[in-house]
PDB file of C-alpha atoms in Angstrom:
ATOM      1  CA  UNK A  21     -12.959 -28.259  -6.951  1.00 57.00           C
ATOM      2  CA  UNK A  22     -10.685 -31.257  -7.512  1.00 59.00           C
ATOM      3  CA  UNK A  23      -6.957 -30.685  -7.023  1.00 60.00           C
ATOM      4  CA  UNK A  24      -6.129 -31.582 -10.627  1.00 55.00           C
ATOM      5  CA  UNK A  25      -8.777 -29.218 -11.981  1.00 86.00           C
ATOM      6  CA  UNK A  26      -7.596 -26.405  -9.694  1.00 87.00           C
ATOM      7  CA  UNK A  27      -3.988 -26.899 -10.767  1.00 90.00           C
ATOM      8  CA  UNK A  28      -5.074 -26.794 -14.401  1.00 91.00           C
ATOM      9  CA  UNK A  29      -6.838 -23.489 -13.766  1.00 91.00           C
ATOM     10  CA  UNK A  30      -3.746 -22.091 -12.037  1.00 92.00           C
ATOM     11  CA  UNK A  31      -1.522 -23.226 -14.904  1.00 93.00           C
ATOM     12  CA  UNK A  32      -3.882 -21.705 -17.474  1.00 93.00           C
ATOM     13  CA  UNK A  33      -3.872 -18.324 -15.729  1.00 93.00           C
ATOM     14  CA  UNK A  34      -0.091 -18.271 -15.310  1.00 92.00           C
ATOM     15  CA  UNK A  35       0.328 -19.234 -18.976  1.00 93.00           C
ATOM     16  CA  UNK A  36      -2.006 -16.459 -20.085  1.00 92.00           C
ATOM     17  CA  UNK A  37      -0.063 -13.953 -17.973  1.00 91.00           C
ATOM     18  CA  UNK A  38       3.261 -14.989 -19.496  1.00 91.00           C
ATOM     19  CA  UNK A  39       1.783 -14.634 -22.991  1.00 91.00           C
ATOM     20  CA  UNK A  40       0.155 -11.267 -22.250  1.00 90.00           C
ATOM     21  CA  UNK A  41      -3.251 -12.879 -22.849  1.00 90.00           C
ATOM     22  CA  UNK A  42      -4.633 -11.962 -19.420  1.00 93.00           C
ATOM     23  CA  UNK A  43      -6.829  -8.846 -19.284  1.00 92.00           C
ATOM     24  CA  UNK A  44      -5.291  -6.130 -17.105  1.00 94.00           C
ATOM     25  CA  UNK A  45      -7.018  -2.896 -16.059  1.00 95.00           C
ATOM     26  CA  UNK A  46      -5.603   0.420 -17.224  1.00 95.00           C
ATOM     27  CA  UNK A  47      -4.327   2.953 -14.709  1.00 95.00           C
ATOM     28  CA  UNK A  48      -6.683   5.968 -14.827  1.00 94.00           C
ATOM     29  CA  UNK A  49      -5.370   8.883 -16.870  1.00 95.00           C
ATOM     30  CA  UNK A  50      -4.976  11.355 -13.999  1.00 96.00           C
ATOM     31  CA  UNK A  51      -2.795   8.870 -12.096  1.00 96.00           C
ATOM     32  CA  UNK A  52      -0.670   8.164 -15.166  1.00 96.00           C
ATOM     33  CA  UNK A  53      -0.084  11.866 -15.782  1.00 96.00           C
ATOM     34  CA  UNK A  54       0.778  12.540 -12.132  1.00 96.00           C
ATOM     35  CA  UNK A  55       3.289   9.670 -12.216  1.00 94.00           C
ATOM     36  CA  UNK A  56       4.920  11.169 -15.285  1.00 95.00           C
ATOM     37  CA  UNK A  57       5.167  14.575 -13.609  1.00 95.00           C
ATOM     38  CA  UNK A  58       6.647  13.104 -10.435  1.00 93.00           C
ATOM     39  CA  UNK A  59       9.473  11.630 -12.496  1.00 91.00           C
ATOM     40  CA  UNK A  60      10.597  15.205 -13.229  1.00 93.00           C
ATOM     41  CA  UNK A  61      12.676  16.509 -10.284  1.00 90.00           C
ATOM     42  CA  UNK A  62      11.959  20.086 -11.375  1.00 93.00           C
ATOM     43  CA  UNK A  63       8.210  19.764 -11.805  1.00 94.00           C
ATOM     44  CA  UNK A  64       6.254  22.823 -10.701  1.00 94.00           C
ATOM     45  CA  UNK A  65       3.158  22.921  -8.541  1.00 94.00           C
ATOM     46  CA  UNK A  66       1.335  24.683 -11.382  1.00 95.00           C
ATOM     47  CA  UNK A  67       1.747  21.683 -13.702  1.00 96.00           C
ATOM     48  CA  UNK A  68       0.512  19.306 -11.019  1.00 96.00           C
ATOM     49  CA  UNK A  69      -2.471  21.508 -10.209  1.00 96.00           C
ATOM     50  CA  UNK A  70      -3.377  21.690 -13.903  1.00 97.00           C
ATOM     51  CA  UNK A  71      -3.598  17.889 -14.095  1.00 97.00           C
ATOM     52  CA  UNK A  72      -5.524  17.519 -10.843  1.00 96.00           C
ATOM     53  CA  UNK A  73      -7.994  20.215 -11.820  1.00 95.00           C
ATOM     54  CA  UNK A  74      -9.033  18.098 -14.789  1.00 94.00           C
ATOM     55  CA  UNK A  75     -10.566  15.511 -12.438  1.00 95.00           C
ATOM     56  CA  UNK A  76     -13.167  17.137 -10.157  1.00 95.00           C
ATOM     57  CA  UNK A  77     -13.554  14.046  -7.979  1.00 95.00           C
ATOM     58  CA  UNK A  78      -9.831  13.703  -7.299  1.00 95.00           C
ATOM     59  CA  UNK A  79      -9.479  17.451  -6.748  1.00 96.00           C
ATOM     60  CA  UNK A  80     -12.278  17.473  -4.181  1.00 95.00           C
ATOM     61  CA  UNK A  81     -10.821  14.515  -2.312  1.00 94.00           C
ATOM     62  CA  UNK A  82      -7.333  16.049  -2.280  1.00 95.00           C
ATOM     63  CA  UNK A  83      -8.735  19.207  -0.681  1.00 95.00           C
ATOM     64  CA  UNK A  84     -10.691  17.081   1.783  1.00 92.00           C
ATOM     65  CA  UNK A  85      -7.529  15.195   2.782  1.00 90.00           C
ATOM     66  CA  UNK A  86      -5.658  18.468   3.274  1.00 91.00           C
ATOM     67  CA  UNK A  87      -8.382  19.494   5.730  1.00 90.00           C
ATOM     68  CA  UNK A  88      -8.517  16.159   7.574  1.00 84.00           C
ATOM     69  CA  UNK A  89      -7.948  15.616  11.286  1.00 76.00           C
ATOM     70  CA  UNK A  90      -4.232  15.123  10.599  1.00 77.00           C
ATOM     71  CA  UNK A  91      -4.055  18.883  10.036  1.00 85.00           C
ATOM     72  CA  UNK A  92      -6.102  19.932  13.051  1.00 81.00           C
ATOM     73  CA  UNK A  93      -5.324  23.490  14.106  1.00 87.00           C
ATOM     74  CA  UNK A  94      -4.195  24.568  10.645  1.00 92.00           C
ATOM     75  CA  UNK A  95      -6.146  27.052   8.493  1.00 94.00           C
ATOM     76  CA  UNK A  96      -8.760  25.456   6.217  1.00 95.00           C
ATOM     77  CA  UNK A  97      -7.834  25.019   2.564  1.00 95.00           C
ATOM     78  CA  UNK A  98     -10.225  25.591  -0.315  1.00 95.00           C
ATOM     79  CA  UNK A  99      -8.149  25.092  -3.477  1.00 96.00           C
ATOM     80  CA  UNK A 100      -6.039  22.383  -5.084  1.00 96.00           C
ATOM     81  CA  UNK A 101      -2.826  24.413  -5.168  1.00 96.00           C
ATOM     82  CA  UNK A 102      -2.759  25.016  -1.416  1.00 96.00           C
ATOM     83  CA  UNK A 103      -3.704  21.382  -0.813  1.00 95.00           C
ATOM     84  CA  UNK A 104      -0.794  20.271  -3.008  1.00 95.00           C
ATOM     85  CA  UNK A 105       1.685  22.398  -1.073  1.00 94.00           C
ATOM     86  CA  UNK A 106       0.344  21.241   2.283  1.00 93.00           C
ATOM     87  CA  UNK A 107       0.404  17.548   1.447  1.00 92.00           C
ATOM     88  CA  UNK A 108       3.752  17.458  -0.361  1.00 93.00           C
ATOM     89  CA  UNK A 109       4.378  15.897  -3.746  1.00 93.00           C
ATOM     90  CA  UNK A 110       4.964  12.319  -2.680  1.00 91.00           C
ATOM     91  CA  UNK A 111       1.991  12.187  -0.355  1.00 90.00           C
ATOM     92  CA  UNK A 112      -0.090  13.792  -3.088  1.00 94.00           C
ATOM     93  CA  UNK A 113       1.074  11.156  -5.568  1.00 95.00           C
ATOM     94  CA  UNK A 114       0.082   8.362  -3.194  1.00 94.00           C
ATOM     95  CA  UNK A 115      -3.315   9.935  -2.605  1.00 94.00           C
ATOM     96  CA  UNK A 116      -3.963  10.199  -6.342  1.00 96.00           C
ATOM     97  CA  UNK A 117      -3.039   6.524  -6.753  1.00 96.00           C
ATOM     98  CA  UNK A 118      -5.290   5.632  -3.820  1.00 95.00           C
ATOM     99  CA  UNK A 119      -8.260   7.608  -5.115  1.00 95.00           C
ATOM    100  CA  UNK A 120      -8.032   6.383  -8.692  1.00 96.00           C
ATOM    101  CA  UNK A 121      -7.263   2.733  -7.946  1.00 96.00           C
ATOM    102  CA  UNK A 122     -10.083   2.749  -5.390  1.00 95.00           C
ATOM    103  CA  UNK A 123     -12.509   3.241  -8.269  1.00 93.00           C
ATOM    104  CA  UNK A 124     -11.135   0.116  -9.973  1.00 95.00           C
ATOM    105  CA  UNK A 125     -11.946  -2.042  -6.942  1.00 95.00           C
ATOM    106  CA  UNK A 126     -15.643  -2.320  -7.706  1.00 93.00           C
ATOM    107  CA  UNK A 127     -18.042  -4.683  -9.423  1.00 91.00           C
ATOM    108  CA  UNK A 128     -21.744  -4.817 -10.243  1.00 88.00           C
ATOM    109  CA  UNK A 129     -21.814  -8.299  -8.740  1.00 88.00           C
ATOM    110  CA  UNK A 130     -22.448  -7.904  -4.973  1.00 90.00           C
ATOM    111  CA  UNK A 131     -20.302 -10.873  -3.921  1.00 88.00           C
ATOM    112  CA  UNK A 132     -17.410  -9.864  -6.177  1.00 89.00           C
ATOM    113  CA  UNK A 133     -17.719  -6.249  -5.075  1.00 92.00           C
ATOM    114  CA  UNK A 134     -17.492  -7.253  -1.413  1.00 94.00           C
ATOM    115  CA  UNK A 135     -14.340  -9.301  -2.070  1.00 93.00           C
ATOM    116  CA  UNK A 136     -12.724  -6.407  -3.917  1.00 95.00           C
ATOM    117  CA  UNK A 137     -13.581  -3.926  -1.157  1.00 96.00           C
ATOM    118  CA  UNK A 138     -12.093  -6.257   1.463  1.00 95.00           C
ATOM    119  CA  UNK A 139      -8.849  -6.551  -0.506  1.00 96.00           C
ATOM    120  CA  UNK A 140      -8.577  -2.773  -0.903  1.00 97.00           C
ATOM    121  CA  UNK A 141      -9.295  -2.111   2.766  1.00 96.00           C
ATOM    122  CA  UNK A 142      -6.589  -4.585   3.756  1.00 96.00           C
ATOM    123  CA  UNK A 143      -4.133  -2.978   1.324  1.00 97.00           C
ATOM    124  CA  UNK A 144      -4.704   0.482   2.791  1.00 96.00           C
ATOM    125  CA  UNK A 145      -4.217  -0.763   6.344  1.00 96.00           C
ATOM    126  CA  UNK A 146      -0.987  -2.482   5.302  1.00 98.00           C
ATOM    127  CA  UNK A 147       0.103   0.767   3.641  1.00 97.00           C
ATOM    128  CA  UNK A 148      -0.457   2.740   6.858  1.00 96.00           C
ATOM    129  CA  UNK A 149       1.598   0.320   8.970  1.00 98.00           C
ATOM    130  CA  UNK A 150       4.289   0.266   6.271  1.00 98.00           C
ATOM    131  CA  UNK A 151       4.575   4.063   6.364  1.00 97.00           C
ATOM    132  CA  UNK A 152       5.074   4.092  10.126  1.00 97.00           C
ATOM    133  CA  UNK A 153       7.573   1.225  10.107  1.00 98.00           C
ATOM    134  CA  UNK A 154       9.626   2.663   7.229  1.00 98.00           C
ATOM    135  CA  UNK A 155       9.986   5.942   9.132  1.00 96.00           C
ATOM    136  CA  UNK A 156      12.265   4.098  11.565  1.00 96.00           C
ATOM    137  CA  UNK A 157      14.839   3.416   8.849  1.00 97.00           C
ATOM    138  CA  UNK A 158      16.732   6.374   7.404  1.00 96.00           C
ATOM    139  CA  UNK A 159      17.513   4.618   4.106  1.00 96.00           C
ATOM    140  CA  UNK A 160      13.829   3.991   3.317  1.00 97.00           C
ATOM    141  CA  UNK A 161      11.188   6.446   2.131  1.00 95.00           C
ATOM    142  CA  UNK A 162       7.956   6.196   4.147  1.00 96.00           C
ATOM    143  CA  UNK A 163       5.998   7.441   1.135  1.00 94.00           C
ATOM    144  CA  UNK A 164       7.473   4.739  -1.091  1.00 96.00           C
ATOM    145  CA  UNK A 165       6.657   2.145   1.572  1.00 97.00           C
ATOM    146  CA  UNK A 166       3.084   3.419   1.640  1.00 97.00           C
ATOM    147  CA  UNK A 167       2.826   3.068  -2.138  1.00 97.00           C
ATOM    148  CA  UNK A 168       4.240  -0.462  -1.983  1.00 98.00           C
ATOM    149  CA  UNK A 169       1.773  -1.349   0.753  1.00 98.00           C
ATOM    150  CA  UNK A 170      -1.124  -0.095  -1.341  1.00 98.00           C
ATOM    151  CA  UNK A 171      -0.014  -2.237  -4.275  1.00 98.00           C
ATOM    152  CA  UNK A 172       1.153  -5.444  -2.554  1.00 98.00           C
ATOM    153  CA  UNK A 173      -2.063  -7.367  -3.349  1.00 97.00           C
ATOM    154  CA  UNK A 174      -2.962  -5.547  -6.568  1.00 98.00           C
ATOM    155  CA  UNK A 175      -2.865  -8.811  -8.524  1.00 97.00           C
ATOM    156  CA  UNK A 176      -6.116  -9.855  -6.866  1.00 97.00           C
ATOM    157  CA  UNK A 177      -7.943  -7.055  -8.708  1.00 96.00           C
ATOM    158  CA  UNK A 178      -7.602  -8.433 -12.267  1.00 95.00           C
ATOM    159  CA  UNK A 179      -7.850 -12.004 -10.963  1.00 95.00           C
ATOM    160  CA  UNK A 180     -11.210 -11.442  -9.268  1.00 94.00           C
ATOM    161  CA  UNK A 181     -12.548  -9.550 -12.280  1.00 93.00           C
ATOM    162  CA  UNK A 182     -11.370 -12.382 -14.542  1.00 92.00           C
ATOM    163  CA  UNK A 183     -13.094 -15.014 -12.409  1.00 92.00           C
ATOM    164  CA  UNK A 184     -16.281 -12.945 -12.240  1.00 91.00           C
ATOM    165  CA  UNK A 185     -16.406 -12.756 -16.037  1.00 89.00           C
ATOM    166  CA  UNK A 186     -15.303 -16.308 -16.825  1.00 89.00           C
ATOM    167  CA  UNK A 187     -16.006 -18.585 -13.840  1.00 89.00           C
ATOM    168  CA  UNK A 188     -18.597 -16.880 -11.638  1.00 88.00           C
ATOM    169  CA  UNK A 189     -19.597 -20.221 -10.127  1.00 87.00           C
ATOM    170  CA  UNK A 190     -16.172 -20.725  -8.496  1.00 89.00           C
ATOM    171  CA  UNK A 191     -16.478 -21.288  -4.739  1.00 89.00           C
ATOM    172  CA  UNK A 192     -14.806 -18.996  -2.189  1.00 89.00           C
ATOM    173  CA  UNK A 193     -12.218 -21.530  -0.983  1.00 90.00           C
ATOM    174  CA  UNK A 194     -11.049 -22.283  -4.509  1.00 91.00           C
ATOM    175  CA  UNK A 195     -10.860 -18.583  -5.314  1.00 92.00           C
ATOM    176  CA  UNK A 196      -8.756 -17.968  -2.197  1.00 92.00           C
ATOM    177  CA  UNK A 197      -6.335 -20.728  -3.197  1.00 93.00           C
ATOM    178  CA  UNK A 198      -6.195 -19.390  -6.731  1.00 94.00           C
ATOM    179  CA  UNK A 199      -5.365 -15.948  -5.372  1.00 95.00           C
ATOM    180  CA  UNK A 200      -2.516 -17.237  -3.209  1.00 94.00           C
ATOM    181  CA  UNK A 201      -0.991 -19.087  -6.152  1.00 94.00           C
ATOM    182  CA  UNK A 202      -1.267 -16.425  -8.837  1.00 96.00           C
ATOM    183  CA  UNK A 203      -1.667 -12.892  -7.465  1.00 97.00           C
ATOM    184  CA  UNK A 204       2.082 -12.194  -7.279  1.00 96.00           C
ATOM    185  CA  UNK A 205       2.636 -12.935 -10.976  1.00 95.00           C
ATOM    186  CA  UNK A 206      -0.490 -11.048 -12.012  1.00 97.00           C
ATOM    187  CA  UNK A 207       0.368  -8.064  -9.812  1.00 97.00           C
ATOM    188  CA  UNK A 208       3.938  -7.839 -11.076  1.00 97.00           C
ATOM    189  CA  UNK A 209       2.732  -7.875 -14.676  1.00 96.00           C
ATOM    190  CA  UNK A 210       0.089  -5.244 -13.922  1.00 97.00           C
ATOM    191  CA  UNK A 211       2.481  -2.844 -12.177  1.00 97.00           C
ATOM    192  CA  UNK A 212       5.024  -3.249 -14.966  1.00 96.00           C
ATOM    193  CA  UNK A 213       2.314  -2.190 -17.434  1.00 95.00           C
ATOM    194  CA  UNK A 214       1.597   0.803 -15.186  1.00 96.00           C
ATOM    195  CA  UNK A 215       5.322   1.707 -15.157  1.00 94.00           C
ATOM    196  CA  UNK A 216       5.696   1.403 -11.389  1.00 96.00           C
ATOM    197  CA  UNK A 217       9.173   1.367  -9.786  1.00 94.00           C
ATOM    198  CA  UNK A 218      11.060  -1.926  -9.801  1.00 96.00           C
ATOM    199  CA  UNK A 219      11.284  -1.943  -6.007  1.00 95.00           C
ATOM    200  CA  UNK A 220       7.473  -1.869  -5.745  1.00 97.00           C
ATOM    201  CA  UNK A 221       7.175  -4.741  -8.230  1.00 98.00           C
ATOM    202  CA  UNK A 222       9.697  -6.678  -6.125  1.00 97.00           C
ATOM    203  CA  UNK A 223       7.425  -6.187  -3.114  1.00 98.00           C
ATOM    204  CA  UNK A 224       4.511  -7.731  -5.016  1.00 98.00           C
ATOM    205  CA  UNK A 225       6.624 -10.739  -5.972  1.00 97.00           C
ATOM    206  CA  UNK A 226       8.384 -11.375  -2.666  1.00 96.00           C
ATOM    207  CA  UNK A 227       6.415 -10.048   0.318  1.00 96.00           C
ATOM    208  CA  UNK A 228       4.949 -13.473   1.158  1.00 94.00           C
ATOM    209  CA  UNK A 229       8.320 -15.270   1.183  1.00 93.00           C
ATOM    210  CA  UNK A 230       9.101 -15.367   4.905  1.00 90.00           C
ATOM    211  CA  UNK A 231      12.627 -16.676   4.303  1.00 89.00           C
ATOM    212  CA  UNK A 232      13.689 -14.192   1.634  1.00 90.00           C
ATOM    213  CA  UNK A 233      16.904 -12.195   1.803  1.00 89.00           C
ATOM    214  CA  UNK A 234      16.863  -8.428   1.504  1.00 88.00           C
ATOM    215  CA  UNK A 235      18.079  -6.957  -1.750  1.00 86.00           C
ATOM    216  CA  UNK A 236      20.208  -4.543   0.305  1.00 88.00           C
ATOM    217  CA  UNK A 237      21.204  -6.871   3.167  1.00 82.00           C
ATOM    218  CA  UNK A 238      21.956  -6.474   6.025  1.00 91.00           C
ATOM    219  CA  UNK A 239      19.547  -3.527   5.806  1.00 95.00           C
ATOM    220  CA  UNK A 240      15.808  -4.123   5.383  1.00 96.00           C
ATOM    221  CA  UNK A 241      14.169  -3.320   2.061  1.00 97.00           C
ATOM    222  CA  UNK A 242      10.589  -2.470   1.152  1.00 98.00           C
ATOM    223  CA  UNK A 243       9.569  -6.119   0.789  1.00 97.00           C
ATOM    224  CA  UNK A 244      10.669  -6.684   4.402  1.00 97.00           C
ATOM    225  CA  UNK A 245       8.555  -3.741   5.562  1.00 98.00           C
ATOM    226  CA  UNK A 246       5.449  -4.820   3.662  1.00 98.00           C
ATOM    227  CA  UNK A 247       5.893  -8.437   4.747  1.00 96.00           C
ATOM    228  CA  UNK A 248       5.749  -7.377   8.391  1.00 96.00           C
ATOM    229  CA  UNK A 249       2.842  -4.963   7.847  1.00 97.00           C
ATOM    230  CA  UNK A 250       0.905  -7.615   5.936  1.00 96.00           C
ATOM    231  CA  UNK A 251       1.361 -10.159   8.716  1.00 94.00           C
ATOM    232  CA  UNK A 252       0.366  -7.590  11.332  1.00 94.00           C
ATOM    233  CA  UNK A 253      -2.922  -7.068   9.485  1.00 93.00           C
ATOM    234  CA  UNK A 254      -3.591 -10.760   8.976  1.00 87.00           C
ATOM    235  CA  UNK A 255      -6.606 -12.334  10.638  1.00 75.00           C
ATOM    236  CA  UNK A 256      -4.102 -14.886  11.954  1.00 68.00           C
ATOM    237  CA  UNK A 257      -1.729 -12.289  13.441  1.00 66.00           C
ATOM    238  CA  UNK A 258      -2.177 -13.460  17.040  1.00 62.00           C
ATOM    239  CA  UNK A 259      -1.399 -17.050  16.017  1.00 67.00           C
ATOM    240  CA  UNK A 260       1.726 -16.300  13.972  1.00 80.00           C
ATOM    241  CA  UNK A 261       4.995 -17.705  15.260  1.00 79.00           C
ATOM    242  CA  UNK A 262       7.035 -14.508  15.524  1.00 82.00           C
ATOM    243  CA  UNK A 263      10.175 -16.456  16.420  1.00 72.00           C
ATOM    244  CA  UNK A 264      13.126 -17.091  14.136  1.00 65.00           C
ATOM    245  CA  UNK A 265      11.115 -18.178  11.097  1.00 76.00           C
ATOM    246  CA  UNK A 266      10.739 -14.683   9.601  1.00 87.00           C
ATOM    247  CA  UNK A 267      14.095 -13.487   8.314  1.00 88.00           C
ATOM    248  CA  UNK A 268      12.997  -9.854   7.909  1.00 93.00           C
ATOM    249  CA  UNK A 269      12.528  -9.277  11.647  1.00 93.00           C
ATOM    250  CA  UNK A 270      16.230  -9.137  12.469  1.00 91.00           C
ATOM    251  CA  UNK A 271      16.859  -6.695   9.620  1.00 94.00           C
ATOM    252  CA  UNK A 272      13.947  -4.558  10.806  1.00 95.00           C
ATOM    253  CA  UNK A 273      15.213  -4.585  14.387  1.00 94.00           C
ATOM    254  CA  UNK A 274      11.936  -5.986  15.727  1.00 94.00           C
ATOM    255  CA  UNK A 275      11.838  -8.637  18.430  1.00 92.00           C
ATOM    256  CA  UNK A 276       9.035 -11.054  19.244  1.00 88.00           C
ATOM    257  CA  UNK A 277       7.585  -8.869  21.996  1.00 90.00           C
ATOM    258  CA  UNK A 278       7.257  -5.857  19.704  1.00 93.00           C
ATOM    259  CA  UNK A 279       5.627  -8.032  17.049  1.00 92.00           C
ATOM    260  CA  UNK A 280       2.801  -8.673  19.500  1.00 89.00           C
ATOM    261  CA  UNK A 281       2.322  -5.015  20.452  1.00 92.00           C
ATOM    262  CA  UNK A 282       3.347  -3.034  17.354  1.00 95.00           C
ATOM    263  CA  UNK A 283      -0.150  -1.967  16.277  1.00 94.00           C
ATOM    264  CA  UNK A 284      -1.062  -0.763  19.745  1.00 94.00           C
ATOM    265  CA  UNK A 285       2.260   1.019  20.280  1.00 95.00           C
ATOM    266  CA  UNK A 286       1.894   3.035  17.088  1.00 95.00           C
ATOM    267  CA  UNK A 287      -1.907   3.295  16.911  1.00 94.00           C
ATOM    268  CA  UNK A 288      -2.045   7.100  16.761  1.00 91.00           C
ATOM    269  CA  UNK A 289       0.398   7.364  13.864  1.00 92.00           C
ATOM    270  CA  UNK A 290      -1.140   4.448  11.980  1.00 94.00           C
ATOM    271  CA  UNK A 291      -4.618   5.897  12.316  1.00 92.00           C
ATOM    272  CA  UNK A 292      -3.448   9.302  11.068  1.00 89.00           C
ATOM    273  CA  UNK A 293      -2.228   7.672   7.854  1.00 91.00           C
ATOM    274  CA  UNK A 294      -5.419   5.631   7.550  1.00 92.00           C
ATOM    275  CA  UNK A 295      -7.481   8.807   7.759  1.00 87.00           C
ATOM    276  CA  UNK A 296      -5.323  10.356   5.032  1.00 85.00           C
ATOM    277  CA  UNK A 297      -6.149   7.311   2.900  1.00 89.00           C
ATOM    278  CA  UNK A 298      -9.866   7.860   3.422  1.00 86.00           C
ATOM    279  CA  UNK A 299     -10.421   5.144   6.010  1.00 87.00           C
ATOM    280  CA  UNK A 300     -12.236   4.995   9.296  1.00 79.00           C
ATOM    281  CA  UNK A 301      -9.781   4.116  12.092  1.00 67.00           C
ATOM    282  CA  UNK A 302      -9.848   0.466  13.099  1.00 64.00           C
ATOM    283  CA  UNK A 303     -10.013  -0.337  16.839  1.00 64.00           C
ATOM    284  CA  UNK A 304      -6.557  -1.236  18.117  1.00 56.00           C
ATOM    285  CA  UNK A 305      -5.668  -3.347  21.168  1.00 53.00           C
ATOM    286  CA  UNK A 306      -4.701  -1.549  24.377  1.00 50.00           C
ATOM    287  CA  UNK A 307      -1.264  -2.317  25.817  1.00 45.00           C
ATOM    288  CA  UNK A 308       0.103  -1.872  29.302  1.00 43.00           C
ATOM    289  CA  UNK A 309       2.705   0.718  30.250  1.00 39.00           C
ATOM    290  CA  UNK A 310       5.296  -2.047  30.567  1.00 41.00           C
ATOM    291  CA  UNK A 311       4.934  -2.826  26.884  1.00 39.00           C
ATOM    292  CA  UNK A 312       5.367   0.722  25.634  1.00 39.00           C
ATOM    293  CA  UNK A 313       8.017   1.366  23.001  1.00 38.00           C
ATOM    294  CA  UNK A 314      11.135   3.305  23.899  1.00 36.00           C
ATOM    295  CA  UNK A 315      10.469   6.146  21.497  1.00 31.00           C
ATOM    296  CA  UNK A 316      14.083   7.242  21.674  1.00 31.00           C
ATOM    297  CA  UNK A 317      14.900   4.259  19.452  1.00 34.00           C
ATOM    298  CA  UNK A 318      12.682   5.507  16.645  1.00 30.00           C
ATOM    299  CA  UNK A 319      14.549   7.439  13.987  1.00 33.00           C
ATOM    300  CA  UNK A 320      12.842  10.308  12.143  1.00 33.00           C
ATOM    301  CA  UNK A 321      11.802   9.707   8.532  1.00 35.00           C
ATOM    302  CA  UNK A 322      14.483  10.190   5.915  1.00 39.00           C
ATOM    303  CA  UNK A 323      14.277  13.201   3.615  1.00 37.00           C
ATOM    304  CA  UNK A 324      12.665  11.880   0.474  1.00 38.00           C
ATOM    305  CA  UNK A 325      12.518  14.928  -1.770  1.00 40.00           C
ATOM    306  CA  UNK A 326      14.680  17.807  -2.796  1.00 40.00           C
ATOM    307  CA  UNK A 327      14.255  20.952  -0.742  1.00 41.00           C
ATOM    308  CA  UNK A 328      12.398  22.745  -3.508  1.00 47.00           C
ATOM    309  CA  UNK A 329       9.810  19.976  -3.676  1.00 57.00           C
ATOM    310  CA  UNK A 330       7.190  20.141  -0.898  1.00 58.00           C
ATOM    311  CA  UNK A 331       7.839  17.441   1.686  1.00 54.00           C
ATOM    312  CA  UNK A 332       5.105  15.098   2.894  1.00 56.00           C
ATOM    313  CA  UNK A 333       3.199  16.724   5.742  1.00 52.00           C
ATOM    314  CA  UNK A 334       3.239  13.490   7.729  1.00 56.00           C
ATOM    315  CA  UNK A 335       7.019  13.353   7.433  1.00 55.00           C
ATOM    316  CA  UNK A 336       7.265  16.931   8.675  1.00 49.00           C
ATOM    317  CA  UNK A 337       4.838  16.150  11.484  1.00 47.00           C
ATOM    318  CA  UNK A 338       6.900  13.240  12.796  1.00 47.00           C
ATOM    319  CA  UNK A 339      10.347  14.330  11.687  1.00 44.00           C
TER     320      UNK A 339
END
């Protein structure tokens, strides 16, 4: 596609977004209702269970997650209430989002469906790394980082569906360029319509800006965490210049050497989160003993819920 024609297409999409003329998918009802309940600090498990029980697919997957390898050695669970208490409210919320949004990432067109599945797989891997990295910083919630990681590329969902319906002949290279130029604006608009937290919308807008400043400098924020996790899961990760060009690294306390070995250092924890998100573990590189992380430097996850609200199992496991 000619540059001028591509730019016209980009401009048209951005204009439609600003005018609310761009079709956006609706967040499934069970996810919307769970989000509303989570906004209530005094919500009871009974109310959550009542909502989950209305969706047999989600209920079954929640129970399956509560019996996953991450809980090896614990008694098996057979009902939604016990699964809710084992997982913790925030982890449960993220799983509901994962399960329901997963169903949106599909198409009857094989090529479009493959693209959507690749985007969603990448998002879940970024979410897993984000959870582990956020657990090193007491002011950040690992569960919120996981949610932000899941959503960081969400703008590609409506974009790909739009192209499938309106310009199915568009070539892959042009579509990739279109995605890079527009997905942040589309994603921010979509998450605003889904009533997601402002800090997650900020991640969508800013996670690809390598020179950005943290909103809570000198501390890292969620966009810093997702930026690093996204780069770690890039197909170009080994070729990235991890020097002084990425402002988030200093705030995150990560040097160049750790950038090259982070996935291998934390493979067990990352894979545990991936399994919770319904993924098959991805092979990780093996590192030598000399490159091992000094685990004494890793802080436990911050408390993210009130005591009466069940805490994420993964936070308890690594706390």
